[in-house]
Amino acid sequence: MAEQVDRRQALIRAAFAAIADQGFEGFRLRPIAAAAGIDHSTLHHYFRTKEDLIAAVLEHVTSQLEGTMQADLEPARRLRRHLGAVATAIVERPELFIVLDELDLRARRDATMAANIRQDEQGWRAALVALFEEGIERGTWSVDVDASVELVIATLKGLRLRPDTAEVVVKQLCDLYSRGAPE
Amino acid sequence: MAEQVDRRQALIRAAFAAIADQGFEGFRLRPIAAAAGIDHSTLHHYFRTKEDLIAAVLEHVTSQLEGTMQADLEPARRLRRHLGAVATAIVERPELFIVLDELDLRARRDATMAANIRQDEQGWRAALVALFEEGIERGTWSVDVDASVELVIATLKGLRLRPDTAEVVVKQLCDLYSRGAPE
Amino acid sequence: MAEQVDRRQALIRAAFAAIADQGFEGFRLRPIAAAAGIDHSTLHHYFRTKEDLIAAVLEHVTSQLEGTMQADLEPARRLRRHLGAVATAIVERPELFIVLDELDLRARRDATMAANIRQDEQGWRAALVALFEEGIERGTWSVDVDASVELVIATLKGLRLRPDTAEVVVKQLCDLYSRGAPE
Amino acid sequence: MAEQVDRRQALIRAAFAAIADQGFEGFRLRPIAAAAGIDHSTLHHYFRTKEDLIAAVLEHVTSQLEGTMQADLEPARRLRRHLGAVATAIVERPELFIVLDELDLRARRDATMAANIRQDEQGWRAALVALFEEGIERGTWSVDVDASVELVIATLKGLRLRPDTAEVVVKQLCDLYSRGAPE
DNA sequence: TATGAATGAGCCTTCATTCAT
DNA sequence: GATGAATGAAGGCTCATTCAT
């Protein structure tokens, strides 16, 4: 039983790593099975199809990207912390975001994938909405909530492919939102 | 003579369209050739390898994305116009940006592609640097030049996958940069 | 289990036959697979590449050409017997030698093949060296050992393409070496 | 007109060189045309098909291998001179013999080629027959004529793939035939 | 004579998947 | 659960040849 779980995890991790550094174009099942130490036909006992494995990779990725928003801080600081946390994650674990990008692109052709991703994003989006609404309520900012939420999301997504600029960009975005709202 | 150019262009356009709606993972030469009305082996007469064709697609894409920056306007307005123009392009011709994203991702495994893309981006980056430097000189903004440049680029890249939010995000970014510098 | 060996052997035999009567210029994998009764893609299950299959053919050929030298006879008779055995083989199984010739030619462009062939030949050459050395020691012949060895080899190789003359040529060579050393 | 002849010759020479170092397996028309400085489709103006070009190569090769037998010498010396001349040719222009070997092998599948080669060989064979008959008549040797002829031919053909042993082998063959017939 | 375009057959190889063991 | 064998579809690419110009 533990065997099963381990093997499954090993396959997911191997798949994740493969996508991270080869993309979907070169993504083949045989090497994944080999990396997990099993025959390629055995892989199908764990994941019926290639798509099933990919779905599991998405789950794996999003499960690692939760909880970067602390509810108790006041809005400006919360935003700063959140952006900082994501920037740090982009710098420290860029593969996570690379794979997300691959999955995002893939979602355009795969409805199930699109649904899953959208769903995962809803949590993030809701937290940002709450953040900006609170900020406006308190008088910290006078901005459009939805627009700000999408700006933050777009910026962070745009950073995926350029981890080296993450820190500086995030700082700039914070500064723009900090005018009149010093820490 | 005209035939040649047409066929070549037809192949590039077909390849572009295929990448736009299938990505590089289902990207196969035979359907491209078929779409251009020629035998798949004839395609190799125009493009020796698949990579050569892809390179031509990149060229095609970037050639369509030039000239969205007017040099004569004052900085704040120039930024607003530029962001607006890109947002419009994203909305009106989202495939252009989708393909760019696919190419961006591909660049991670293909050095030549990476070099080409980086080079194309340099023009854009330089124009943004000039814009922010002028703005600072004139007292329009007091921001970090490089950080602002990267923020704009990251944001716009992040928008590629969400054309529907482009307008609103761009407006928000403009507003953030417009404080104290009304049109 | 037996199936495996059979299929593998069937492929080797089919490949051997194809090379024997078509040479390497028309040598294609599809017909080989068909001759063995399997799909052409299954062939790759047994031999990863075309080269691997060819290497197996070489092995098959050389394994059939061993043991034509009896160690216990006195030199002149041993030579006569050996030449006779090879001549008989050339007459009775000319394909074996035809394929060897094809492989010899191929060895000029394929280092691995060259090494394998050279190695197989060393056994033969060593036996001939021993034969002539013993003959000289006993006073049967007064000839140059190396030159005689190479003469025998060159003659036999030259016969590959003319099985019809094998017997007569071998007899003549024996006669030349028999002067003063009648049976 | 001279152009034509030159081009034709250039093509033949290029084809010869290609066969000499790649064999027929890798023998392609495009590189031949390129080596002669013309488009690959233009080659078909000089040689209608690939086979026609190959036939021309055979002609070219055999035209270079004539006249190694001097009619006026006495038999033993004539044989020695002839073998020496061929050995020298093998050492100095091994490509000629390599290509001959390729053609010999090819003759097994190509009746026209076989006929041409057989015809070319008849001249050589006739000269050898005359040589041995004269030697027997004069009492130089008491050997079988046909067998000796074939032995010489087989030996020399067997040397094609081992130019390095040519000299030593030829000397040994001469010595065998020289017993009782010193120079 | 020379060429570029075009063809169609074909080649080796790969891959996801299935199935009997 | 695990494996090796097998499949069939496909994929990029090559090649001799033809044809209009």
XYZ file of N, CA, C and O in Angstrom, chain A residues 3-128:
504
model
N 3.863 1.240 -0.755
C 4.515 1.074 -2.043
C 3.784 1.833 -3.142
O 4.344 2.626 -3.875
N 2.502 1.551 -3.207
C 1.663 2.180 -4.219
C 1.758 3.694 -4.190
O 2.004 4.328 -5.207
N 1.548 4.225 -2.996
C 1.572 5.672 -2.845
C 2.932 6.220 -3.262
O 3.036 7.191 -4.010
N 3.981 5.560 -2.791
C 5.327 6.021 -3.121
C 5.556 6.015 -4.625
O 6.052 6.977 -5.186
N 5.186 4.905 -5.250
C 5.377 4.795 -6.682
C 4.623 5.899 -7.413
O 5.141 6.556 -8.302
N 3.391 6.082 -6.984
C 2.567 7.120 -7.601
C 3.225 8.477 -7.470
O 3.351 9.219 -8.438
N 3.667 8.766 -6.253
C 4.338 10.043 -6.012
C 5.615 10.157 -6.846
O 5.918 11.212 -7.413
N 6.337 9.061 -6.887
C 7.585 9.084 -7.652
C 7.299 9.404 -9.119
O 8.015 10.184 -9.760
N 6.237 8.822 -9.635
C 5.869 9.078 -11.029
C 5.494 10.549 -11.231
O 5.915 11.187 -12.192
N 4.696 11.062 -10.295
C 4.283 12.461 -10.407
C 5.490 13.385 -10.361
O 5.628 14.303 -11.162
N 6.361 13.095 -9.417
C 7.541 13.956 -9.305
C 8.416 13.876 -10.553
O 8.924 14.890 -11.033
N 8.564 12.674 -11.043
C 9.371 12.525 -12.262
C 8.726 13.270 -13.429
O 9.401 13.938 -14.219
N 7.415 13.174 -13.515
C 6.706 13.861 -14.591
C 6.855 15.367 -14.443
O 7.123 16.087 -15.413
N 6.696 15.821 -13.222
C 6.857 17.252 -12.949
C 8.237 17.737 -13.402
O 8.365 18.734 -14.125
N 9.245 17.012 -12.994
C 10.611 17.412 -13.349
C 10.805 17.420 -14.867
O 11.425 18.336 -15.423
N 10.244 16.418 -15.511
C 10.399 16.331 -16.967
C 9.739 17.516 -17.659
O 10.309 18.131 -18.562
N 8.534 17.850 -17.222
C 7.835 18.984 -17.825
C 8.594 20.272 -17.542
O 8.728 21.137 -18.395
N 9.111 20.359 -16.321
C 9.828 21.576 -15.948
C 11.012 21.821 -16.863
O 11.288 22.950 -17.238
N 11.705 20.751 -17.240
C 12.852 21.123 -18.057
C 12.805 20.684 -19.510
O 13.765 20.933 -20.231
N 11.688 20.136 -19.931
C 11.573 19.827 -21.354
C 10.297 20.386 -21.949
O 10.169 20.455 -23.173
N 9.369 20.733 -21.095
C 8.097 21.190 -21.610
C 7.261 20.018 -22.069
O 7.695 18.876 -22.023
N 6.082 20.309 -22.542
C 5.210 19.215 -22.981
C 5.633 18.644 -24.323
O 5.310 17.513 -24.634
N 6.348 19.456 -25.079
C 6.724 18.985 -26.398
C 7.516 17.668 -26.287
O 7.228 16.715 -26.954
N 8.481 17.665 -25.393
C 9.295 16.454 -25.297
C 8.843 15.487 -24.224
O 9.597 14.613 -23.807
N 7.630 15.650 -23.785
C 7.171 14.858 -22.633
C 6.733 13.452 -23.030
O 5.693 13.270 -23.654
N 7.508 12.448 -22.638
C 7.240 11.061 -23.004
C 7.109 10.187 -21.776
O 7.797 10.416 -20.775
N 6.279 9.200 -21.852
C 6.020 8.367 -20.673
C 7.166 7.419 -20.311
O 7.435 7.178 -19.139
N 7.813 6.854 -21.307
C 8.866 5.881 -21.019
C 9.913 6.398 -20.035
O 10.211 5.726 -19.048
N 10.491 7.565 -20.286
C 11.505 8.050 -19.345
C 10.938 8.285 -17.949
O 11.649 8.118 -16.953
N 9.691 8.668 -17.875
C 9.069 8.894 -16.576
C 9.034 7.578 -15.803
O 9.435 7.497 -14.632
N 8.566 6.538 -16.473
C 8.505 5.222 -15.837
C 9.897 4.781 -15.416
O 10.107 4.313 -14.286
N 10.834 4.977 -16.307
C 12.212 4.579 -16.004
C 12.720 5.314 -14.766
O 13.361 4.725 -13.890
N 12.431 6.625 -14.690
C 12.899 7.411 -13.549
C 12.293 6.890 -12.248
O 12.892 6.994 -11.180
N 11.102 6.329 -12.342
C 10.449 5.805 -11.135
C 10.813 4.334 -10.925
O 10.318 3.685 -10.006
N 11.632 3.823 -11.789
C 12.122 2.465 -11.620
C 11.150 1.368 -12.005
O 11.267 0.233 -11.553
N 10.201 1.691 -12.853
C 9.271 0.646 -13.296
C 9.203 0.581 -14.814
O 9.654 1.485 -15.508
N 8.639 -0.481 -15.287
C 8.483 -0.660 -16.722
C 7.444 0.338 -17.250
O 6.528 0.722 -16.541
N 7.598 0.727 -18.498
C 6.691 1.758 -18.993
C 5.248 1.275 -19.073
O 4.323 2.071 -19.027
N 5.078 -0.021 -19.183
C 3.685 -0.468 -19.269
C 3.040 -0.531 -17.883
O 1.828 -0.443 -17.752
N 3.878 -0.642 -16.879
C 3.351 -0.650 -15.513
C 2.787 0.721 -15.126
O 1.863 0.825 -14.318
N 3.342 1.741 -15.727
C 2.868 3.095 -15.438
C 1.357 3.189 -15.624
O 0.668 3.907 -14.886
N 0.868 2.448 -16.576
C -0.565 2.524 -16.862
C -1.437 1.901 -15.772
O -2.648 2.044 -15.792
N -0.801 1.214 -14.851
C -1.579 0.723 -13.708
C -1.850 1.852 -12.729
O -2.811 1.831 -11.985
N -0.988 2.865 -12.746
C -1.147 3.995 -11.833
C -1.928 5.127 -12.490
O -2.742 5.786 -11.852
N -1.655 5.329 -13.771
C -2.365 6.371 -14.502
C -2.811 5.766 -15.823
O -1.971 5.396 -16.643
N -4.113 5.696 -15.974
C -4.619 5.016 -17.151
C -4.082 5.621 -18.456
O -3.694 4.912 -19.370
N -4.062 6.938 -18.500
C -3.566 7.593 -19.712
C -2.570 8.690 -19.358
O -2.424 9.082 -18.203
N -1.936 9.180 -20.371
C -0.985 10.276 -20.216
C -1.681 11.481 -19.580
O -1.130 12.140 -18.700
N -2.884 11.759 -20.039
C -3.621 12.906 -19.516
C -3.866 12.781 -18.016
O -3.809 13.772 -17.283
N -4.136 11.592 -17.585
C -4.356 11.385 -16.160
C -3.120 11.764 -15.355
O -3.207 12.383 -14.290
N -2.000 11.385 -15.868
C -0.752 11.730 -15.179
C -0.558 13.240 -15.139
O -0.193 13.820 -14.115
N -0.843 13.880 -16.256
C -0.680 15.331 -16.314
C -1.614 16.026 -15.326
O -1.228 16.987 -14.652
N -2.821 15.535 -15.227
C -3.769 16.116 -14.260
C -3.200 16.005 -12.849
O -3.298 16.933 -12.038
N -2.577 14.876 -12.565
C -1.986 14.690 -11.243
C -0.845 15.662 -11.009
O -0.617 16.132 -9.889
N -0.129 15.983 -12.084
C 0.961 16.948 -11.954
C 0.400 18.322 -11.594
O 0.940 19.019 -10.736
N -0.689 18.694 -12.227
C -1.310 19.981 -11.896
C -1.673 20.024 -10.410
O -1.369 21.005 -9.716
N -2.301 18.982 -9.951
C -2.677 18.911 -8.541
C -1.462 19.095 -7.650
O -1.476 19.850 -6.678
N -0.413 18.382 -8.018
C 0.833 18.456 -7.253
C 1.377 19.880 -7.202
O 1.804 20.384 -6.152
N 1.337 20.549 -8.331
C 1.871 21.903 -8.392
C 1.043 22.853 -7.538
O 1.575 23.606 -6.726
N -0.261 22.819 -7.725
C -1.085 23.795 -6.995
C -1.076 23.533 -5.498
O -1.157 24.466 -4.706
N -0.916 22.287 -5.115
C -0.888 22.005 -3.684
C 0.339 22.631 -3.022
O 0.396 22.808 -1.816
N 1.323 22.948 -3.867
C 2.540 23.536 -3.312
C 2.503 25.049 -3.299
O 3.438 25.701 -2.842
N 1.438 25.603 -3.847
C 1.409 27.058 -3.977
C 0.330 27.693 -3.116
O -0.144 28.778 -3.419
N -0.053 26.996 -2.092
C -1.112 27.560 -1.259
C -0.558 28.272 -0.030
O 0.573 28.073 0.371
N -1.406 29.124 0.521
C -1.053 29.752 1.791
C 0.053 30.770 1.761
O 0.969 30.722 2.565
N -0.018 31.707 0.829
C 0.981 32.779 0.861
C 0.324 34.099 1.268
O 0.851 35.158 1.045
N -0.836 33.988 1.828
C -1.554 35.200 2.216
C -1.935 35.090 3.692
O -2.682 34.206 4.082
N -1.420 36.032 4.471
C -1.758 36.010 5.891
C -2.935 36.945 6.143
O -2.870 38.136 5.838
N -3.987 36.405 6.699
C -5.242 37.150 6.804
C -5.209 38.284 7.823
O -5.973 39.242 7.751
N -4.326 38.199 8.768
C -4.410 39.147 9.891
C -3.749 40.497 9.671
O -3.987 41.445 10.415
N -2.910 40.639 8.693
C -2.205 41.909 8.533
C -3.087 42.982 7.905
O -4.094 42.673 7.268
N -2.666 44.228 8.053
C -3.447 45.276 7.394
C -3.101 45.273 5.904
O -2.009 44.853 5.509
N -4.019 45.711 5.046
C -3.954 45.522 3.595
C -2.616 45.818 2.927
O -2.088 44.975 2.210
N -2.085 46.982 3.106
C -0.865 47.359 2.390
C 0.262 46.393 2.715
O 0.977 45.893 1.834
N 0.419 46.151 3.995
C 1.467 45.241 4.410
C 1.168 43.835 3.884
O 2.077 43.119 3.478
N -0.115 43.455 3.890
C -0.498 42.126 3.421
C -0.125 41.967 1.941
O 0.411 40.945 1.539
N -0.424 42.999 1.186
C -0.073 42.942 -0.235
C 1.437 42.803 -0.394
O 1.924 41.968 -1.152
N 2.144 43.630 0.349
C 3.598 43.615 0.257
C 4.123 42.218 0.599
O 4.953 41.654 -0.111
N 3.616 41.677 1.658
C 4.062 40.342 2.076
C 3.737 39.283 1.028
O 4.542 38.424 0.719
N 2.519 39.381 0.511
C 2.097 38.382 -0.472
C 2.961 38.452 -1.719
O 3.494 37.435 -2.191
N 3.097 39.656 -2.239
C 3.918 39.799 -3.446
C 5.339 39.320 -3.176
O 5.955 38.637 -3.997
N 5.827 39.676 -2.017
C 7.180 39.242 -1.654
C 7.274 37.728 -1.603
O 8.241 37.128 -2.103
N 6.270 37.117 -1.014
C 6.290 35.661 -0.883
C 6.280 34.993 -2.254
O 7.038 34.046 -2.516
N 5.437 35.500 -3.139
C 5.389 34.907 -4.478
C 6.703 35.135 -5.214
O 7.241 34.230 -5.853
N 7.233 36.344 -5.088
C 8.508 36.636 -5.745
C 9.586 35.683 -5.256
O 10.378 35.143 -6.033
N 9.597 35.482 -3.959
C 10.584 34.560 -3.385
C 10.395 33.153 -3.960
O 11.354 32.491 -4.343
N 9.146 32.756 -4.021
C 8.875 31.421 -4.555
C 9.331 31.315 -6.013
O 9.918 30.308 -6.424
N 9.073 32.364 -6.786
C 9.500 32.339 -8.194
C 11.005 32.207 -8.304
O 11.531 31.498 -9.166
N 11.689 32.900 -7.409
C 13.148 32.851 -7.458
C 13.669 31.508 -6.972
O 14.572 30.920 -7.557
N 13.064 31.025 -5.891
C 13.596 29.813 -5.279
C 13.125 28.527 -5.939
O 13.823 27.522 -5.915
N 11.925 28.532 -6.441
C 11.449 27.310 -7.085
C 10.847 27.606 -8.455
O 9.650 27.382 -8.694
N 11.661 28.134 -9.330
C 11.135 28.560 -10.631
C 10.428 27.436 -11.388
O 9.496 27.699 -12.157
N 10.846 26.207 -11.178
C 10.227 25.093 -11.926
C 8.730 25.056 -11.695
O 7.950 24.755 -12.610
N 8.315 25.345 -10.473
C 6.902 25.334 -10.155
C 6.132 26.249 -11.110
O 5.066 25.911 -11.618
N 6.709 27.398 -11.378
C 6.013 28.384 -12.196
C 6.149 28.088 -13.679
O 5.249 28.354 -14.469
N 7.293 27.529 -14.007
C 7.468 27.100 -15.399
C 6.388 26.078 -15.754
O 5.714 26.184 -16.780
N 6.243 25.118 -14.879
C 5.253 24.072 -15.155
C 3.850 24.674 -15.197
O 3.035 24.322 -16.046
N 3.609 25.607 -14.308
C 2.302 26.264 -14.330
C 2.053 26.937 -15.669
O 0.955 26.901 -16.217
N 3.104 27.545 -16.182
C 2.965 28.209 -17.468
C 2.642 27.199 -18.558
O 1.777 27.415 -19.412
N 3.350 26.087 -18.522
C 3.077 25.036 -19.508
C 1.626 24.574 -19.388
O 0.931 24.377 -20.382
N 1.185 24.430 -18.170
C -0.185 23.978 -17.961
C -1.190 25.030 -18.417
O -2.228 24.711 -19.002
N -0.864 26.298 -18.163
C -1.731 27.397 -18.591
C -1.921 27.360 -20.100
O -3.032 27.496 -20.617
N -0.817 27.169 -20.773
C -0.854 27.139 -22.226
C -1.677 25.941 -22.680
O -2.485 26.008 -23.604
N -1.461 24.841 -22.031
C -2.161 23.619 -22.372
C -3.667 23.748 -22.143
O -4.476 23.167 -22.867
N -4.013 24.535 -21.130
C -5.431 24.696 -20.781
C -6.231 25.213 -21.967
O -7.438 24.977 -22.079
N -5.550 25.911 -22.853
C -6.258 26.440 -24.018
C -6.820 25.352 -24.911
O -7.729 25.568 -25.698
N -6.258 24.170 -24.817
C -6.738 23.093 -25.703
C -7.434 21.980 -24.932
O -7.945 21.044 -25.502
N -7.351 22.093 -23.605
C -7.849 20.996 -22.790
C -8.830 21.555 -21.762
O -8.443 22.180 -20.781
N -10.082 21.339 -22.002
C -11.126 21.948 -21.184
C -11.010 21.556 -19.711
O -11.149 22.396 -18.815
N -10.744 20.299 -19.460
C -10.625 19.845 -18.077
C -9.501 20.596 -17.371
O -9.658 21.105 -16.261
N -8.387 20.652 -18.032
C -7.249 21.386 -17.478
C -7.637 22.830 -17.197
O -7.352 23.379 -16.129
N -8.309 23.443 -18.159
C -8.712 24.839 -17.996
C -9.583 24.991 -16.754
O -9.391 25.904 -15.942
N -10.520 24.090 -16.597
C -11.419 24.165 -15.446
C -10.638 24.039 -14.139
O -10.828 24.823 -13.206
N -9.760 23.080 -14.100
C -8.975 22.876 -12.887
C -8.157 24.107 -12.531
O -8.125 24.552 -11.384
N -7.492 24.641 -13.531
C -6.654 25.801 -13.278
C -7.501 26.976 -12.812
O -7.172 27.661 -11.835
N -8.602 27.219 -13.504
C -9.484 28.315 -13.127
C -9.931 28.171 -11.673
O -9.941 29.136 -10.900
N -10.222 26.965 -11.347
C -10.682 26.721 -9.974
C -9.593 27.039 -8.944
O -9.807 27.713 -7.950
N -8.391 26.556 -9.251
C -7.282 26.838 -8.336
C -7.070 28.338 -8.206
O -6.784 28.854 -7.131
N -7.223 29.043 -9.318
C -6.976 30.470 -9.308
C -8.026 31.224 -8.511
O -7.756 32.305 -7.984
N -9.227 30.651 -8.433
C -10.302 31.360 -7.731
C -9.953 31.658 -6.275
O -10.281 32.717 -5.750
N -9.285 30.734 -5.635
C -8.898 30.964 -4.239
C -7.999 32.179 -4.122
O -8.214 33.071 -3.288
N -7.035 32.190 -4.993
C -6.080 33.292 -5.008
C -6.801 34.618 -5.294
O -6.657 35.606 -4.578
N -7.614 34.595 -6.332
C -8.332 35.800 -6.744
C -9.232 36.322 -5.606
O -9.235 37.522 -5.306
N -9.903 35.420 -4.932
C -10.806 35.820 -3.833
C -10.030 36.525 -2.724
O -10.453 37.552 -2.178
N -8.870 35.959 -2.406
C -8.058 36.564 -1.349
C -7.623 37.966 -1.742
O -7.612 38.894 -0.918
N -7.273 38.127 -3.025
C -6.848 39.451 -3.477
C -8.008 40.435 -3.470
O -7.857 41.606 -3.092
